[in-house]
Coordinates of C-alpha atoms in Angstrom, one line a residue:
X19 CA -1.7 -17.9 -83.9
X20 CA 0.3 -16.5 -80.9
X21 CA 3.4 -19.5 -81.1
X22 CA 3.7 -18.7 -84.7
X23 CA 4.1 -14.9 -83.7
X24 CA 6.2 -15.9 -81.0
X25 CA 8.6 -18.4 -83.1
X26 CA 8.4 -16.0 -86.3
X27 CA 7.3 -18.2 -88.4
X28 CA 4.6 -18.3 -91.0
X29 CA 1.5 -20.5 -90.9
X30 CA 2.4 -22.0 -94.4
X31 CA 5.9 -23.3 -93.4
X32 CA 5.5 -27.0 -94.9
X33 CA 8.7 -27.6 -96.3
X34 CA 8.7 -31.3 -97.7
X35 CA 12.0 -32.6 -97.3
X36 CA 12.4 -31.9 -93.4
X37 CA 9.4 -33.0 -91.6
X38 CA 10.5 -31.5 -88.4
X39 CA 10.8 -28.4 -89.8
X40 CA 7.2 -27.9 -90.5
X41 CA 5.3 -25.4 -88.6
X42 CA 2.6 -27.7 -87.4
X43 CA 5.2 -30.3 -85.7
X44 CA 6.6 -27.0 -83.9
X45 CA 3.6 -26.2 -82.5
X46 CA 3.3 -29.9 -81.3
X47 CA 7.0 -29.8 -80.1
X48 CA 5.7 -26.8 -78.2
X49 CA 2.9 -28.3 -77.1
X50 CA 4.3 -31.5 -75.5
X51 CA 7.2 -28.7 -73.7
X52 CA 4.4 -27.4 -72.1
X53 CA 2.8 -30.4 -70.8
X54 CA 5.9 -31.9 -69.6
X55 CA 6.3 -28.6 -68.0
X56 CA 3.2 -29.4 -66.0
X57 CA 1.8 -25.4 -67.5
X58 CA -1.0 -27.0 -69.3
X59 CA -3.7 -30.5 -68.9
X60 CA -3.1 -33.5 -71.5
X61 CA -7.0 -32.6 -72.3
X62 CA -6.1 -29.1 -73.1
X63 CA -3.0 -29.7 -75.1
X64 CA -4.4 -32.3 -76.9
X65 CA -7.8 -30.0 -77.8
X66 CA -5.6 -27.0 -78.8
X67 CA -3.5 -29.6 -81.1
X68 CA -6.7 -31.5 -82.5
X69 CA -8.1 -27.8 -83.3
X70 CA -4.7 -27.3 -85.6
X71 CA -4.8 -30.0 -87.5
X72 CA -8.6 -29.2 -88.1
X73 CA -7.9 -25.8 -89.7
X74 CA -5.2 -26.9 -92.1
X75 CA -7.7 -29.7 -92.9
X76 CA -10.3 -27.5 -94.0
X77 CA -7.7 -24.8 -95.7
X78 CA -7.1 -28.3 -98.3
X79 CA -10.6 -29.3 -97.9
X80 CA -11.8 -26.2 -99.2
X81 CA -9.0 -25.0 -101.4
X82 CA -8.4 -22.5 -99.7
X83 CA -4.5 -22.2 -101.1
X84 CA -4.1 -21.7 -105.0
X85 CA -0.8 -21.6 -106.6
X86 CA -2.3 -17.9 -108.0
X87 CA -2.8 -16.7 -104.8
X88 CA -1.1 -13.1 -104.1
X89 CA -1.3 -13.9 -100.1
X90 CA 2.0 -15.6 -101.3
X91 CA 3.3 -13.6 -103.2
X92 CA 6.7 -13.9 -101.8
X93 CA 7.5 -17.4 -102.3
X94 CA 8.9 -18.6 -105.3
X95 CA 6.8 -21.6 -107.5
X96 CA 9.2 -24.0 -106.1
X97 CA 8.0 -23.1 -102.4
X98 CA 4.5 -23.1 -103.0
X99 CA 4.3 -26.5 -104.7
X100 CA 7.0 -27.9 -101.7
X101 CA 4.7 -26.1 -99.2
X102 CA 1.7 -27.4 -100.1
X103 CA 3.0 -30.9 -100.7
X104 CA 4.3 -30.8 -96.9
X105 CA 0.9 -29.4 -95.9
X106 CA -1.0 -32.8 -97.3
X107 CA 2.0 -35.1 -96.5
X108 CA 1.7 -33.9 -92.9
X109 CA -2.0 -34.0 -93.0
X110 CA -2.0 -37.7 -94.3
X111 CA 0.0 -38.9 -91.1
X112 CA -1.0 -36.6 -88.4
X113 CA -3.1 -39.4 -86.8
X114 CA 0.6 -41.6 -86.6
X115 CA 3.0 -38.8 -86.2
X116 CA 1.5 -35.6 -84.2
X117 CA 0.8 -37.4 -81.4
X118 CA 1.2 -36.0 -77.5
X119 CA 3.1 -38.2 -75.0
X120 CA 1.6 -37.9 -71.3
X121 CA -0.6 -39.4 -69.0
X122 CA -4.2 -38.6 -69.0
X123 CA -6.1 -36.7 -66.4
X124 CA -7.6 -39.2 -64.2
X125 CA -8.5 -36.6 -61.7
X126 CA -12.5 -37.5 -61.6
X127 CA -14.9 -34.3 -62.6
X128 CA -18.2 -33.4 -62.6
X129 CA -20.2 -31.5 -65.7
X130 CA -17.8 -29.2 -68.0
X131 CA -15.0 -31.7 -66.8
X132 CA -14.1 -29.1 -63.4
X133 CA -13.6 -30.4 -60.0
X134 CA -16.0 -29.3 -57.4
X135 CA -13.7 -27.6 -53.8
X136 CA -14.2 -29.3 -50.2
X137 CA -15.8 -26.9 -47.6
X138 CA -12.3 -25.8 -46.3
X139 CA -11.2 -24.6 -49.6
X140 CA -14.6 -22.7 -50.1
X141 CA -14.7 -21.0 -46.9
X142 CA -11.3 -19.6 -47.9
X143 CA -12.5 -18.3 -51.6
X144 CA -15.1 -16.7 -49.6
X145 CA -12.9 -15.3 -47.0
X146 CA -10.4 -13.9 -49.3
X147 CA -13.5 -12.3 -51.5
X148 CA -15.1 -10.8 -48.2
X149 CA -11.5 -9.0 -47.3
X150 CA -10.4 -8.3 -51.2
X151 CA -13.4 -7.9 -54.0
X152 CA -16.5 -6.0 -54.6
X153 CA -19.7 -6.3 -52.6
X154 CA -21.1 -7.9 -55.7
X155 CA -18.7 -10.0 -56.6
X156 CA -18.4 -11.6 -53.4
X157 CA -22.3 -11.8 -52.9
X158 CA -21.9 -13.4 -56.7
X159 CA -19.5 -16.2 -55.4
X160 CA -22.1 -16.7 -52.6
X161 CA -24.6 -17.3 -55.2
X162 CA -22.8 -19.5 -57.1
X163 CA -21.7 -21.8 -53.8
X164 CA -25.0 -21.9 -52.4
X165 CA -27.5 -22.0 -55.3
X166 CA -25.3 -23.7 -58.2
X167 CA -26.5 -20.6 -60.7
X168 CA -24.0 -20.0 -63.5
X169 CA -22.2 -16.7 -63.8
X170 CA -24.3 -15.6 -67.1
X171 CA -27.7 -16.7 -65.1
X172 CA -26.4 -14.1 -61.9
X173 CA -25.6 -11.7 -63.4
X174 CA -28.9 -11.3 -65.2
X175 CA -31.3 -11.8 -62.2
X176 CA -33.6 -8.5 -62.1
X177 CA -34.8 -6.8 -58.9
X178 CA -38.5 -8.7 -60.0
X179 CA -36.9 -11.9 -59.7
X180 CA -36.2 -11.2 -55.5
X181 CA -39.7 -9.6 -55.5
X182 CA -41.6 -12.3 -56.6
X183 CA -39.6 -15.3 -55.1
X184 CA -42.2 -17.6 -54.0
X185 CA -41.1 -19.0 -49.8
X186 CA -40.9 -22.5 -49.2
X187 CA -43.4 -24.0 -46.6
X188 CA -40.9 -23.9 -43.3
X189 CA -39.3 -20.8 -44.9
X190 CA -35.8 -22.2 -44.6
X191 CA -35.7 -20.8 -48.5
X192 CA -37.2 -19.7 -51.4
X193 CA -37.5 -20.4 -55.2
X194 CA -36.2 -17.7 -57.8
X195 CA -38.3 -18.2 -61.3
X196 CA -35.6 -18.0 -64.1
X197 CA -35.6 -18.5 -67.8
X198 CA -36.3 -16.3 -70.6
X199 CA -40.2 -17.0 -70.4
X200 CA -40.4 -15.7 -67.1
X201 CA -43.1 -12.8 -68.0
X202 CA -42.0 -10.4 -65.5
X203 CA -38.4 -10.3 -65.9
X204 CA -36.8 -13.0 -68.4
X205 CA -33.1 -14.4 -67.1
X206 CA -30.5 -15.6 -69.3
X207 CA -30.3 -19.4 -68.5
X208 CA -27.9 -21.6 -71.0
X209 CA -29.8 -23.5 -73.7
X210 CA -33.0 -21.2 -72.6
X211 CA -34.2 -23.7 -69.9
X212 CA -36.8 -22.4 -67.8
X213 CA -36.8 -23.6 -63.5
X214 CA -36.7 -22.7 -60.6
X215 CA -33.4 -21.9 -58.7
X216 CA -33.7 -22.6 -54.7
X217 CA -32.2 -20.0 -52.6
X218 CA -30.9 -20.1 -48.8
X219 CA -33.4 -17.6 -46.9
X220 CA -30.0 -16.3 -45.2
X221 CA -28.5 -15.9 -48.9
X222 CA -32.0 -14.1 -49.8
X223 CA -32.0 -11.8 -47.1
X224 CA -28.1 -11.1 -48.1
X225 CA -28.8 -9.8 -51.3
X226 CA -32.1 -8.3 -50.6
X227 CA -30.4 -6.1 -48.4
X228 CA -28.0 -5.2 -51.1
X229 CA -30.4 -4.3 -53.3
X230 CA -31.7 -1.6 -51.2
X231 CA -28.4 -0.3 -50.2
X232 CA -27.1 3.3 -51.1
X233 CA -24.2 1.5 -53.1
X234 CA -26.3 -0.6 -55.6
X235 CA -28.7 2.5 -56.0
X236 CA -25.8 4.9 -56.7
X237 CA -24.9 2.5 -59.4
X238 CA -28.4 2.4 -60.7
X239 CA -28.8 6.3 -61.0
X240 CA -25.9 5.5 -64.0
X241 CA -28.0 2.7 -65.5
X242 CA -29.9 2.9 -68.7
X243 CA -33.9 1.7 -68.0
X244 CA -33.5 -2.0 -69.3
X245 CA -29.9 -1.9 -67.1
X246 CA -31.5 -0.2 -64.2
X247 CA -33.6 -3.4 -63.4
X248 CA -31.0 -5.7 -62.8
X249 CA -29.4 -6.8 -59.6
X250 CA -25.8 -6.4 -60.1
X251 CA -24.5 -3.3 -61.8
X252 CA -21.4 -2.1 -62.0
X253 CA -19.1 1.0 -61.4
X254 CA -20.6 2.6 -64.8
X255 CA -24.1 1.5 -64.8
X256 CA -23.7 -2.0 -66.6
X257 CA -24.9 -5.1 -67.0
X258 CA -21.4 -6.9 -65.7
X259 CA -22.0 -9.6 -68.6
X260 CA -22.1 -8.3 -72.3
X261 CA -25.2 -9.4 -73.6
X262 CA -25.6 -12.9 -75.3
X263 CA -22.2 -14.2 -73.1
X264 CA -22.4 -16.2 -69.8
X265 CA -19.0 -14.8 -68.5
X266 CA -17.9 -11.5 -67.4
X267 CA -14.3 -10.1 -67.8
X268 CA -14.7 -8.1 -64.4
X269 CA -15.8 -11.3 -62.6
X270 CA -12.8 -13.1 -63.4
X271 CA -10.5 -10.7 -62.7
X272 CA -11.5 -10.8 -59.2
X273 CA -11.3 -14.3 -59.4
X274 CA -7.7 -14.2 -60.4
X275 CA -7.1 -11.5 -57.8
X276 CA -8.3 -14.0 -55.0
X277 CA -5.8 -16.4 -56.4
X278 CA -2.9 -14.2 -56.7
X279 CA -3.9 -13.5 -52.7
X280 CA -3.8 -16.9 -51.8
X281 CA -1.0 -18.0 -53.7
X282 CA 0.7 -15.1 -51.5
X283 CA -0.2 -16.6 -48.1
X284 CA 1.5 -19.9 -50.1
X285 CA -1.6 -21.5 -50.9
X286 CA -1.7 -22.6 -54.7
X287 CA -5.6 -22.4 -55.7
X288 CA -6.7 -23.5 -59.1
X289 CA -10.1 -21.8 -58.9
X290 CA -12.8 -20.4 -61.5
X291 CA -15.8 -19.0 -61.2
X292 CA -17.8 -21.9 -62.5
X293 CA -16.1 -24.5 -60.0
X294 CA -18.8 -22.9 -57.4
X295 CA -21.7 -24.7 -59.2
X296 CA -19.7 -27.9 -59.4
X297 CA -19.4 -27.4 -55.5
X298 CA -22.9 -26.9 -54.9
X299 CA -24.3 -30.1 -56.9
X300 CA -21.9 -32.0 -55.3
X301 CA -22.3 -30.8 -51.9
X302 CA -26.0 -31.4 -52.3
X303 CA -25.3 -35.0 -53.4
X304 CA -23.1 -35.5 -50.4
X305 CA -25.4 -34.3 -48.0
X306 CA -28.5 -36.1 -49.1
X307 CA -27.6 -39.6 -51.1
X308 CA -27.2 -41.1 -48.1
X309 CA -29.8 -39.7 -45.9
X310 CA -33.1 -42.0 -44.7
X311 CA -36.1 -42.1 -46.9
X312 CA -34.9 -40.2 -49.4
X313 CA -33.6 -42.7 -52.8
X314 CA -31.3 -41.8 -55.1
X315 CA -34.1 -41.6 -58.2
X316 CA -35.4 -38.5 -56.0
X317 CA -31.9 -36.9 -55.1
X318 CA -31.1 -37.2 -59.1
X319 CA -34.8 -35.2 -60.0
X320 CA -33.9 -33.0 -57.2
X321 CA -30.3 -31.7 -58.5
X322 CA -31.3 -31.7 -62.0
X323 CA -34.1 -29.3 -61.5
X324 CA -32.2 -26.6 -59.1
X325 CA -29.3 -27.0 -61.7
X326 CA -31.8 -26.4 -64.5
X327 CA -30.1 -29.5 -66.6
X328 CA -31.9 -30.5 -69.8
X329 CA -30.8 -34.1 -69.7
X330 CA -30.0 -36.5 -66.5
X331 CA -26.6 -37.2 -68.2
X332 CA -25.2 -34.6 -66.5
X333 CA -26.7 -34.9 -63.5
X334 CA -25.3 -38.3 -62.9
X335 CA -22.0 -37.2 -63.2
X336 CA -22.2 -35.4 -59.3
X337 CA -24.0 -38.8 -58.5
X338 CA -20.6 -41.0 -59.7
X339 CA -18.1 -38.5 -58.5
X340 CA -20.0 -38.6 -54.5
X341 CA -20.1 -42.9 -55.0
X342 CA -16.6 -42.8 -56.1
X343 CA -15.1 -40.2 -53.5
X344 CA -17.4 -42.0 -50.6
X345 CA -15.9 -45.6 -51.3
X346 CA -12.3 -44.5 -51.5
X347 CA -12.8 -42.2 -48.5
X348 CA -13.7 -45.6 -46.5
X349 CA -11.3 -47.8 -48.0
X350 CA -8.9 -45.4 -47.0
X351 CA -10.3 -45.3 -43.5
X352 CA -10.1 -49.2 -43.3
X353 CA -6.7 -49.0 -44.4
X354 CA -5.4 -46.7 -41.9
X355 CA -7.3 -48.6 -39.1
X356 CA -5.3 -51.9 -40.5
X357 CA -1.8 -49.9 -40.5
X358 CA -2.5 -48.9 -36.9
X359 CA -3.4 -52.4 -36.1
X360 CA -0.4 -53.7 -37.6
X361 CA 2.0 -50.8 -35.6
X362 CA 0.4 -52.4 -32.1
X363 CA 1.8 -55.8 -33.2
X364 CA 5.5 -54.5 -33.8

């Protein structure tokens, strides 16, 4: 664990007479410093603490520690018997006494609890990626804003996927077959769901011409056969995502880059890579809950399909955030039409 590295102290530091001293209610000292701090989320803090507590649950649940045991060889009988007495004392009244004092987020999110960007904010990201990152990462951010693909599914779309994407009837877009039984060219979708992903025809024509430029086929001459067939390769040849993972190390350090840019022109943006899927559902909802003749039962089937979801739970959670930010919006609109009102009177 890095605190106990950073603190020196070792992960079997129960002593039984001083409570505080116990390596466990650092970590939760350290814990709360940070949240108070504002350098981490009550949901976070609270996860990595409940994950703590877990392991030294299991190390008595399964016995792991024996009195025998040369791992502590260094402590005398007295210590290990005062130690391990500590470690089920503090165990016993962790619900009561490693607790986390703070308020919880109420910031409202979509799925995998992130907060989708307004338009302004996402027309920066993009601008900063156009000046600053690779081709392919900025055409990957694209993706993501305008299709709602994950990282993991982008990153594993094959050059067949483009070739066979099927037009829509007014050829404002087209539909990308994706999921592992896709016969022609499998891609990686989470829980293995197979769909159909709908793509701008201006965001098709992007990439289609970045397929076929001298950059991306430079990059394939380095690629293996299986790598070769992919859309996005980089520097070396490579699949950017390892296989099996949906994230890519080189992805997100371009993400952090367009961060550190636009914390430089003194913008502070909390951004990830995944946040441009919660922008797209939500953007969708926005733009179509509201819109004549179309009801929400349609606009839920609708986003569930493009975002490949395998249950409507989280669908819903794009159709409570819109309701939510769309009745505030006009309350605060009423509101600010009754200040005005009352600033004529005086």
């Amino acid at each position: 664990m890095a605190f106990l590295e950073r603190v020196r102290m070792t992960w079997f530091w129960f002593p039984l007479v001083n409570k505080d001293k116990r390596c466990l209610f650092h970590y939760y000292h350290d814990l709360q410093g940070q949240l108070k701090r504002g350098e981490i989320s009550y949901r976070s803090a609270k996860s990595r603490g409940k994950t703590a507590v877990n392991f030294y649950k299991a190390v008595l649940d399964y016995r792991l520690l024996s009195m025998n045991n040369d791992m502590f060889g260094e402590l005398s009988l007295s210590e290990k018997v005062a130690n391990l007495a500590g470690l089920e004392r503090t165990i016993a009244v962790s619900k009561e006494q490693l607790k986390l004092r703070g308020a919880k987020d109420i910031i409202q999110r979509v799925e995998d609890g992130l907060v989708p960007l307004d338009y302004d904010v996402q027309d920066l990201i993009l601008d900063i990626a156009f000046e600053n990152c690779s081709p392919e990462v900025y055409l990957m951010l694209v993706l993501g804003f305008y299709t709602g693909m994950r990282v993991g599914t982008i990153c594993d779309l094959k050059l067949l996927t483009l070739k066979y994407a099927r037009p829509a009837g007014n050829g404002s877009f087209y539909y990308l077959s994706v999921g592992p039984s896709v016969g022609y060219a499998p891609v990686a979708t989470k829980f293995g769901v197979n769909g159909d992903i709908s793509i701008p025809a201006h965001v098709y024509d992007l990439l289609y011409s970045y397929v076929r430029s001298a950059r991306r086929l430079k990059r394939a001459a380095r690629a293996n056969k299986e790598d070769g067939q992919l859309v996005f390769l980089n520097k070396n040849g490579r699949s950017y995502c390892r296989k099996g993972r949906g994230s890519s190390s080189s992805v997100n350090s371009e993400v952090m880059n367009i961060r550190n840019i636009a914390r430089q022109r003194g913008i502070q943006l909390s951004f990830k890579f995944h946040q441009t899927r919660a922008t797209f559902g939500t953007n969708f909802v926005m733009e179509n809950l509201d819109r004549p003749g179309v009801t929400l039962k349609a606009v839920i089937g609708m986003l569930k399909d493009m975002l490949l979801h395998t249950s409507e739970r989280s669908t819903m959670t794009y159709i409570k955030y819109v309701q939510n930010h769309t009745a505030k919006e006009k309350w605060a609109n009423e509101f600010y039409q009754r200040c005005k009102e009352l600033q004529k009177k005086w």
